[in-house]
PDB file of C-alpha atoms in Angstrom:
ATOM      1  CA  MET H   1     118.105 137.127  86.532  1.00  0.00           C
ATOM      2  CA  ARG H   2     120.393 139.480  84.932  1.00  0.00           C
ATOM      3  CA  ARG H   3     122.887 141.094  87.376  1.00  0.00           C
ATOM      4  CA  LEU H   4     125.021 144.328  86.574  1.00  0.00           C
ATOM      5  CA  VAL H   5     128.045 145.604  88.531  1.00  0.00           C
ATOM      6  CA  ILE H   6     128.699 149.305  87.957  1.00  0.00           C
ATOM      7  CA  ILE H   7     132.127 150.524  88.737  1.00  0.00           C
ATOM      8  CA  PRO H   8     133.195 154.375  88.340  1.00  0.00           C
ATOM      9  CA  THR H   9     136.732 154.844  87.645  1.00  0.00           C
ATOM     10  CA  TYR H  10     139.362 157.325  87.646  1.00  0.00           C
ATOM     11  CA  ASN H  11     143.068 156.690  87.430  1.00  0.00           C
ATOM     12  CA  GLU H  12     142.390 152.749  88.199  1.00  0.00           C
ATOM     13  CA  ILE H  13     144.932 151.427  86.087  1.00  0.00           C
ATOM     14  CA  ASP H  14     146.421 149.291  88.892  1.00  0.00           C
ATOM     15  CA  ASN H  15     143.092 147.587  89.679  1.00  0.00           C
ATOM     16  CA  ILE H  16     141.034 147.695  86.869  1.00  0.00           C
ATOM     17  CA  SER H  17     142.117 144.416  84.968  1.00  0.00           C
ATOM     18  CA  ALA H  18     142.401 142.323  88.600  1.00  0.00           C
ATOM     19  CA  MET H  19     138.802 143.536  89.282  1.00  0.00           C
ATOM     20  CA  ILE H  20     137.574 142.434  85.605  1.00  0.00           C
ATOM     21  CA  ASP H  21     138.970 139.007  86.230  1.00  0.00           C
ATOM     22  CA  LYS H  22     137.723 138.757  89.800  1.00  0.00           C
ATOM     23  CA  VAL H  23     134.312 139.812  89.209  1.00  0.00           C
ATOM     24  CA  PHE H  24     133.806 137.417  86.147  1.00  0.00           C
ATOM     25  CA  SER H  25     135.318 134.559  88.321  1.00  0.00           C
ATOM     26  CA  LEU H  26     132.339 134.647  90.745  1.00  0.00           C
ATOM     27  CA  PRO H  27     130.291 131.340  91.048  1.00  0.00           C
ATOM     28  CA  ILE H  28     127.305 133.628  89.880  1.00  0.00           C
ATOM     29  CA  GLU H  29     127.090 135.544  86.582  1.00  0.00           C
ATOM     30  CA  PHE H  30     127.577 139.524  86.913  1.00  0.00           C
ATOM     31  CA  ASP H  31     127.827 141.390  83.913  1.00  0.00           C
ATOM     32  CA  LEU H  32     130.363 144.682  84.478  1.00  0.00           C
ATOM     33  CA  LEU H  33     129.873 148.496  83.472  1.00  0.00           C
ATOM     34  CA  ILE H  34     132.851 150.574  83.920  1.00  0.00           C
ATOM     35  CA  ILE H  35     132.053 154.493  84.024  1.00  0.00           C
ATOM     36  CA  ASP H  36     135.266 156.221  83.313  1.00  0.00           C
ATOM     37  CA  ASP H  37     135.691 159.946  83.575  1.00  0.00           C
ATOM     38  CA  GLY H  38     138.452 160.471  80.952  1.00  0.00           C
ATOM     39  CA  SER H  39     141.178 158.772  83.079  1.00  0.00           C
ATOM     40  CA  PRO H  40     144.665 160.495  81.953  1.00  0.00           C
ATOM     41  CA  ASP H  41     146.293 156.963  83.063  1.00  0.00           C
ATOM     42  CA  GLY H  42     144.757 154.839  80.491  1.00  0.00           C
ATOM     43  CA  THR H  43     142.092 152.978  82.638  1.00  0.00           C
ATOM     44  CA  ALA H  44     139.403 152.900  79.804  1.00  0.00           C
ATOM     45  CA  ALA H  45     142.146 151.730  77.249  1.00  0.00           C
ATOM     46  CA  VAL H  46     142.788 148.502  79.435  1.00  0.00           C
ATOM     47  CA  VAL H  47     138.990 147.826  79.776  1.00  0.00           C
ATOM     48  CA  LYS H  48     138.907 148.110  75.639  1.00  0.00           C
ATOM     49  CA  GLU H  49     141.614 145.735  75.784  1.00  0.00           C
ATOM     50  CA  ARG H  50     139.633 143.210  77.952  1.00  0.00           C
ATOM     51  CA  GLN H  51     136.421 143.697  76.376  1.00  0.00           C
ATOM     52  CA  ALA H  52     137.523 141.261  73.471  1.00  0.00           C
ATOM     53  CA  GLU H  53     137.818 138.489  75.986  1.00  0.00           C
ATOM     54  CA  PHE H  54     134.180 139.280  77.336  1.00  0.00           C
ATOM     55  CA  PRO H  55     132.276 141.129  74.378  1.00  0.00           C
ATOM     56  CA  GLU H  56     128.881 140.293  75.827  1.00  0.00           C
ATOM     57  CA  ARG H  57     129.726 140.929  79.596  1.00  0.00           C
ATOM     58  CA  LEU H  58     132.081 143.705  79.837  1.00  0.00           C
ATOM     59  CA  HIS H  59     130.814 147.475  79.014  1.00  0.00           C
ATOM     60  CA  LEU H  60     132.374 150.571  78.868  1.00  0.00           C
ATOM     61  CA  VAL H  61     131.005 154.293  79.119  1.00  0.00           C
ATOM     62  CA  GLU H  62     133.530 157.037  78.476  1.00  0.00           C
ATOM     63  CA  ARG H  63     132.805 160.553  79.902  1.00  0.00           C
ATOM     64  CA  GLU H  64     134.665 163.857  79.472  1.00  0.00           C
ATOM     65  CA  GLY H  65     136.444 164.976  82.666  1.00  0.00           C
ATOM     66  CA  LYS H  66     135.376 164.363  86.401  1.00  0.00           C
ATOM     67  CA  LEU H  67     131.729 164.609  86.632  1.00  0.00           C
ATOM     68  CA  GLY H  68     131.261 163.173  89.907  1.00  0.00           C
ATOM     69  CA  LEU H  69     130.248 160.020  91.576  1.00  0.00           C
ATOM     70  CA  GLY H  70     126.648 160.242  91.854  1.00  0.00           C
ATOM     71  CA  THR H  71     126.311 161.166  88.065  1.00  0.00           C
ATOM     72  CA  ALA H  72     128.223 158.284  87.319  1.00  0.00           C
ATOM     73  CA  TYR H  73     125.962 155.783  88.946  1.00  0.00           C
ATOM     74  CA  ILE H  74     122.765 157.719  87.558  1.00  0.00           C
ATOM     75  CA  ALA H  75     124.309 157.202  83.976  1.00  0.00           C
ATOM     76  CA  GLY H  76     124.899 153.732  85.052  1.00  0.00           C
ATOM     77  CA  PHE H  77     121.413 153.006  86.381  1.00  0.00           C
ATOM     78  CA  LYS H  78     119.521 154.519  83.395  1.00  0.00           C
ATOM     79  CA  TRP H  79     122.019 152.386  81.084  1.00  0.00           C
ATOM     80  CA  ALA H  80     120.978 149.113  82.980  1.00  0.00           C
ATOM     81  CA  LEU H  81     117.229 149.770  82.992  1.00  0.00           C
ATOM     82  CA  GLU H  82     117.573 150.319  79.313  1.00  0.00           C
ATOM     83  CA  ARG H  83     119.098 147.084  78.907  1.00  0.00           C
ATOM     84  CA  ASP H  84     116.634 145.147  81.463  1.00  0.00           C
ATOM     85  CA  TYR H  85     118.886 144.043  84.226  1.00  0.00           C
ATOM     86  CA  ASP H  86     117.074 142.920  87.296  1.00  0.00           C
ATOM     87  CA  TYR H  87     119.816 143.781  90.008  1.00  0.00           C
ATOM     88  CA  VAL H  88     122.354 146.359  89.703  1.00  0.00           C
ATOM     89  CA  PHE H  89     125.174 146.791  92.022  1.00  0.00           C
ATOM     90  CA  GLU H  90     127.650 149.697  92.889  1.00  0.00           C
ATOM     91  CA  MET H  91     131.030 148.517  93.979  1.00  0.00           C
ATOM     92  CA  ASP H  92     134.521 150.613  94.151  1.00  0.00           C
ATOM     93  CA  CYS H  93     137.311 149.737  92.025  1.00  0.00           C
ATOM     94  CA  ASP H  94     140.323 149.400  94.354  1.00  0.00           C
ATOM     95  CA  PHE H  95     139.230 146.281  96.148  1.00  0.00           C
ATOM     96  CA  SER H  96     138.172 148.239  99.286  1.00  0.00           C
ATOM     97  CA  HIS H  97     135.204 146.153  98.918  1.00  0.00           C
ATOM     98  CA  ASN H  98     135.568 142.596  98.289  1.00  0.00           C
ATOM     99  CA  PRO H  99     133.967 141.408  95.131  1.00  0.00           C
ATOM    100  CA  ASP H 100     132.970 138.025  96.886  1.00  0.00           C
ATOM    101  CA  ASP H 101     130.297 139.836  98.764  1.00  0.00           C
ATOM    102  CA  LEU H 102     128.541 140.805  95.867  1.00  0.00           C
ATOM    103  CA  VAL H 103     127.232 137.123  95.774  1.00  0.00           C
ATOM    104  CA  ARG H 104     126.187 137.442  99.365  1.00  0.00           C
ATOM    105  CA  LEU H 105     124.218 140.921  98.601  1.00  0.00           C
ATOM    106  CA  TYR H 106     122.122 139.183  95.581  1.00  0.00           C
ATOM    107  CA  GLU H 107     121.280 136.607  97.842  1.00  0.00           C
ATOM    108  CA  ARG H 108     119.877 139.100 100.319  1.00  0.00           C
ATOM    109  CA  ALA H 109     117.978 140.811  97.691  1.00  0.00           C
ATOM    110  CA  GLU H 110     116.551 137.387  96.325  1.00  0.00           C
ATOM    111  CA  GLU H 111     114.581 137.375  99.806  1.00  0.00           C
ATOM    112  CA  GLY H 112     112.470 140.128  98.841  1.00  0.00           C
ATOM    113  CA  TYR H 113     114.552 143.426  99.289  1.00  0.00           C
ATOM    114  CA  ASP H 114     114.815 146.304  97.071  1.00  0.00           C
ATOM    115  CA  VAL H 115     117.899 147.930  98.387  1.00  0.00           C
ATOM    116  CA  VAL H 116     120.895 145.758  99.990  1.00  0.00           C
ATOM    117  CA  VAL H 117     123.750 147.553 101.645  1.00  0.00           C
ATOM    118  CA  GLY H 118     127.145 146.094 102.333  1.00  0.00           C
ATOM    119  CA  SER H 119     127.336 147.541 105.834  1.00  0.00           C
ATOM    120  CA  ARG H 120     130.458 148.322 107.796  1.00  0.00           C
ATOM    121  CA  TYR H 121     128.834 149.109 111.190  1.00  0.00           C
ATOM    122  CA  ILE H 122     126.437 146.554 112.037  1.00  0.00           C
ATOM    123  CA  LYS H 123     128.629 144.227 114.060  1.00  0.00           C
ATOM    124  CA  GLY H 124     130.991 146.594 115.606  1.00  0.00           C
ATOM    125  CA  VAL H 125     133.339 148.361 113.225  1.00  0.00           C
ATOM    126  CA  ASN H 126     134.627 146.274 110.195  1.00  0.00           C
ATOM    127  CA  VAL H 127     136.965 148.574 108.732  1.00  0.00           C
ATOM    128  CA  VAL H 128     140.835 147.910 108.033  1.00  0.00           C
ATOM    129  CA  ASN H 129     143.817 150.092 107.478  1.00  0.00           C
ATOM    130  CA  TRP H 130     141.791 153.385 108.107  1.00  0.00           C
ATOM    131  CA  PRO H 131     143.229 156.178 110.093  1.00  0.00           C
ATOM    132  CA  MET H 132     141.311 157.197 113.240  1.00  0.00           C
ATOM    133  CA  SER H 133     140.427 160.375 111.956  1.00  0.00           C
ATOM    134  CA  ARG H 134     138.835 158.869 108.474  1.00  0.00           C
ATOM    135  CA  LEU H 135     136.944 156.095 110.807  1.00  0.00           C
ATOM    136  CA  LEU H 136     135.381 159.005 113.136  1.00  0.00           C
ATOM    137  CA  MET H 137     134.437 160.919 110.065  1.00  0.00           C
ATOM    138  CA  SER H 138     132.789 157.756 108.468  1.00  0.00           C
ATOM    139  CA  TYR H 139     131.208 156.633 111.448  1.00  0.00           C
ATOM    140  CA  GLY H 140     130.118 159.948 112.827  1.00  0.00           C
ATOM    141  CA  ALA H 141     128.490 160.551 109.483  1.00  0.00           C
ATOM    142  CA  SER H 142     126.504 157.487 109.545  1.00  0.00           C
ATOM    143  CA  LEU H 143     125.409 158.477 113.416  1.00  0.00           C
ATOM    144  CA  TYR H 144     124.464 162.020 111.886  1.00  0.00           C
ATOM    145  CA  VAL H 145     122.401 160.874 109.222  1.00  0.00           C
ATOM    146  CA  ARG H 146     120.181 158.729 111.472  1.00  0.00           C
ATOM    147  CA  MET H 147     119.773 161.473 113.945  1.00  0.00           C
ATOM    148  CA  VAL H 148     118.858 164.021 111.136  1.00  0.00           C
ATOM    149  CA  THR H 149     116.589 161.568 109.099  1.00  0.00           C
ATOM    150  CA  TRP H 150     115.642 158.883 111.652  1.00  0.00           C
ATOM    151  CA  MET H 151     116.272 156.379 108.486  1.00  0.00           C
ATOM    152  CA  PRO H 152     117.127 152.894 110.254  1.00  0.00           C
ATOM    153  CA  MET H 153     120.325 152.334 108.504  1.00  0.00           C
ATOM    154  CA  HIS H 154     123.795 151.592 110.033  1.00  0.00           C
ATOM    155  CA  ASP H 155     126.001 152.793 107.306  1.00  0.00           C
ATOM    156  CA  SER H 156     124.294 155.197 105.230  1.00  0.00           C
ATOM    157  CA  THR H 157     127.236 156.384 103.243  1.00  0.00           C
ATOM    158  CA  ALA H 158     128.108 153.034 102.115  1.00  0.00           C
ATOM    159  CA  GLY H 159     129.066 152.600  98.540  1.00  0.00           C
ATOM    160  CA  PHE H 160     128.631 148.964  98.190  1.00  0.00           C
ATOM    161  CA  VAL H 161     124.809 148.364  97.305  1.00  0.00           C
ATOM    162  CA  CYS H 162     122.595 146.311  95.318  1.00  0.00           C
ATOM    163  CA  TYR H 163     119.449 147.755  93.655  1.00  0.00           C
ATOM    164  CA  SER H 164     116.366 145.909  92.443  1.00  0.00           C
ATOM    165  CA  ARG H 165     115.087 147.077  89.130  1.00  0.00           C
ATOM    166  CA  LYS H 166     111.758 147.884  91.073  1.00  0.00           C
ATOM    167  CA  ALA H 167     113.930 150.439  93.379  1.00  0.00           C
ATOM    168  CA  LEU H 168     115.559 151.949  90.589  1.00  0.00           C
ATOM    169  CA  GLU H 169     112.348 152.415  88.318  1.00  0.00           C
ATOM    170  CA  THR H 170     110.746 153.878  91.551  1.00  0.00           C
ATOM    171  CA  ILE H 171     113.434 156.410  92.605  1.00  0.00           C
ATOM    172  CA  ASP H 172     113.262 159.486  90.279  1.00  0.00           C
ATOM    173  CA  LEU H 173     116.618 159.624  89.109  1.00  0.00           C
ATOM    174  CA  ASP H 174     116.203 162.874  87.990  1.00  0.00           C
ATOM    175  CA  LYS H 175     115.493 164.448  91.123  1.00  0.00           C
ATOM    176  CA  VAL H 176     118.595 163.197  92.852  1.00  0.00           C
ATOM    177  CA  ARG H 177     120.848 165.993  93.989  1.00  0.00           C
ATOM    178  CA  MET H 178     123.878 165.239  95.387  1.00  0.00           C
ATOM    179  CA  LYS H 179     126.849 164.159  93.513  1.00  0.00           C
ATOM    180  CA  GLY H 180     129.557 163.108  95.769  1.00  0.00           C
ATOM    181  CA  TYR H 181     129.404 160.527  98.738  1.00  0.00           C
ATOM    182  CA  GLY H 182     126.219 162.346  99.719  1.00  0.00           C
ATOM    183  CA  PHE H 183     124.541 160.809  96.614  1.00  0.00           C
ATOM    184  CA  GLN H 184     124.809 157.342  98.749  1.00  0.00           C
ATOM    185  CA  ILE H 185     122.837 158.650 101.446  1.00  0.00           C
ATOM    186  CA  GLU H 186     120.335 160.311  99.297  1.00  0.00           C
ATOM    187  CA  MET H 187     119.598 157.288  97.324  1.00  0.00           C
ATOM    188  CA  LYS H 188     118.894 155.096 100.428  1.00  0.00           C
ATOM    189  CA  TYR H 189     116.819 158.061 101.976  1.00  0.00           C
ATOM    190  CA  SER H 190     114.616 158.255  98.836  1.00  0.00           C
ATOM    191  CA  ALA H 191     114.053 154.486  98.866  1.00  0.00           C
ATOM    192  CA  TRP H 192     113.178 154.330 102.599  1.00  0.00           C
ATOM    193  CA  LYS H 193     110.843 157.194 102.167  1.00  0.00           C
ATOM    194  CA  LEU H 194     109.066 155.710  99.052  1.00  0.00           C
ATOM    195  CA  GLY H 195     108.644 152.568 101.062  1.00  0.00           C
ATOM    196  CA  LEU H 196     110.925 150.281  99.349  1.00  0.00           C
ATOM    197  CA  LYS H 197     112.533 147.388 101.653  1.00  0.00           C
ATOM    198  CA  LEU H 198     116.183 148.023 102.965  1.00  0.00           C
ATOM    199  CA  SER H 199     118.544 145.612 104.407  1.00  0.00           C
ATOM    200  CA  GLU H 200     121.953 145.502 105.365  1.00  0.00           C
ATOM    201  CA  VAL H 201     124.703 142.728 105.061  1.00  0.00           C
ATOM    202  CA  SER H 202     127.606 142.997 107.178  1.00  0.00           C
ATOM    203  CA  ILE H 203     130.922 143.296 105.375  1.00  0.00           C
ATOM    204  CA  VAL H 204     134.857 144.181 106.082  1.00  0.00           C
ATOM    205  CA  PHE H 205     135.833 147.286 104.493  1.00  0.00           C
ATOM    206  CA  THR H 206     139.812 147.074 103.503  1.00  0.00           C
ATOM    207  CA  GLU H 207     141.316 150.482 102.696  1.00  0.00           C
ATOM    208  CA  ARG H 208     142.516 150.794  99.143  1.00  0.00           C
ATOM    209  CA  ARG H 209     145.219 148.554  97.728  1.00  0.00           C
ATOM    210  CA  GLU H 210     146.640 150.935  95.079  1.00  0.00           C
ATOM    211  CA  GLY H 211     146.111 154.533  94.186  1.00  0.00           C
ATOM    212  CA  VAL H 212     144.698 157.493  96.009  1.00  0.00           C
ATOM    213  CA  SER H 213     141.624 158.055  97.725  1.00  0.00           C
ATOM    214  CA  LYS H 214     138.870 160.445  96.147  1.00  0.00           C
ATOM    215  CA  MET H 215     137.397 161.619  99.734  1.00  0.00           C
ATOM    216  CA  SER H 216     137.780 165.439 100.038  1.00  0.00           C
ATOM    217  CA  GLY H 217     136.616 167.944 102.384  1.00  0.00           C
ATOM    218  CA  GLY H 218     134.328 169.271  99.525  1.00  0.00           C
ATOM    219  CA  ILE H 219     132.793 166.112  98.906  1.00  0.00           C
ATOM    220  CA  PHE H 220     132.071 165.598 103.088  1.00  0.00           C
ATOM    221  CA  GLY H 221     130.610 169.074 103.270  1.00  0.00           C
ATOM    222  CA  GLU H 222     128.058 168.589 100.410  1.00  0.00           C
ATOM    223  CA  ALA H 223     126.846 165.439 102.223  1.00  0.00           C
ATOM    224  CA  PHE H 224     126.802 167.063 105.586  1.00  0.00           C
ATOM    225  CA  PHE H 225     124.785 169.993 104.464  1.00  0.00           C
ATOM    226  CA  GLY H 226     122.801 168.194 101.994  1.00  0.00           C
ATOM    227  CA  VAL H 227     121.504 165.666 104.716  1.00  0.00           C
ATOM    228  CA  MET H 228     120.198 168.632 106.799  1.00  0.00           C
ATOM    229  CA  LYS H 229     117.809 169.373 103.717  1.00  0.00           C
ATOM    230  CA  LEU H 230     116.397 165.795 103.154  1.00  0.00           C
ATOM    231  CA  PRO H 231     113.615 165.760 105.738  1.00  0.00           C
ATOM    232  CA  PHE H 232     112.264 168.888 104.513  1.00  0.00           C
ATOM    233  CA  ARG H 233     112.282 167.451 100.984  1.00  0.00           C
ATOM    234  CA  LYS H 234     109.190 165.796  99.442  1.00  0.00           C
ATOM    235  CA  ILE H 235     110.060 162.654  97.980  1.00  0.00           C
ATOM    236  CA  LYS H 236     108.058 161.396  95.092  1.00  0.00           C
ATOM    237  CA  PRO H 237     108.272 158.343  93.091  1.00  0.00           C
ATOM    238  CA  ARG H 238     109.135 158.702  89.229  1.00  0.00           C
ATOM    239  CA  SER H 239     105.881 159.427  87.541  1.00  0.00           C
TER     240      SER H 239
END
């Protein structure tokens, strides 16, 4: 089985090298694709230096400017499909997602699931170092999605996800509309409506160690209003 971890980056020079080391130290082999949106801090340059150590496993796609989280993942998904990966993972670069949990997500996927979500909200609230306002916004967003869409998912906004090749070949990636964190909701909803098998694995989410969060009111607004439209859309598989 070939496994690829996709990590979008923008100004992650404080984290990128440590993340590369950690992912490549896991007991199961994962390849790594960094999609950098023109980081002015030199994130991509660090990746290029590290590619000399891992020429077959560390990959880089450079894009001009901040084009959005969703477009980065869509580009990564297509890149992975073209290279015959069996499982593709989404993960943040800032260690808010514990790379050790990649193994747990993969093991659950191997049980026959098409989409496996690293969930903060299966067993209470497993979030460390968030202010109450951020926690209420995130937890409330997941409740809101369940109320509007009836999708049986505790953490629909989660960005720590494993997709099987089958899932990415079934979802029409060119029809995914939301670009910010709403992208995470739209992908899960599309998978659910298309009859793919979804599961959640409980994780602990720890607020980023270094750098600045990229969450904004605009990103949240896109997700809020985009979710309203989801039940009225016809989700069709890729033809």
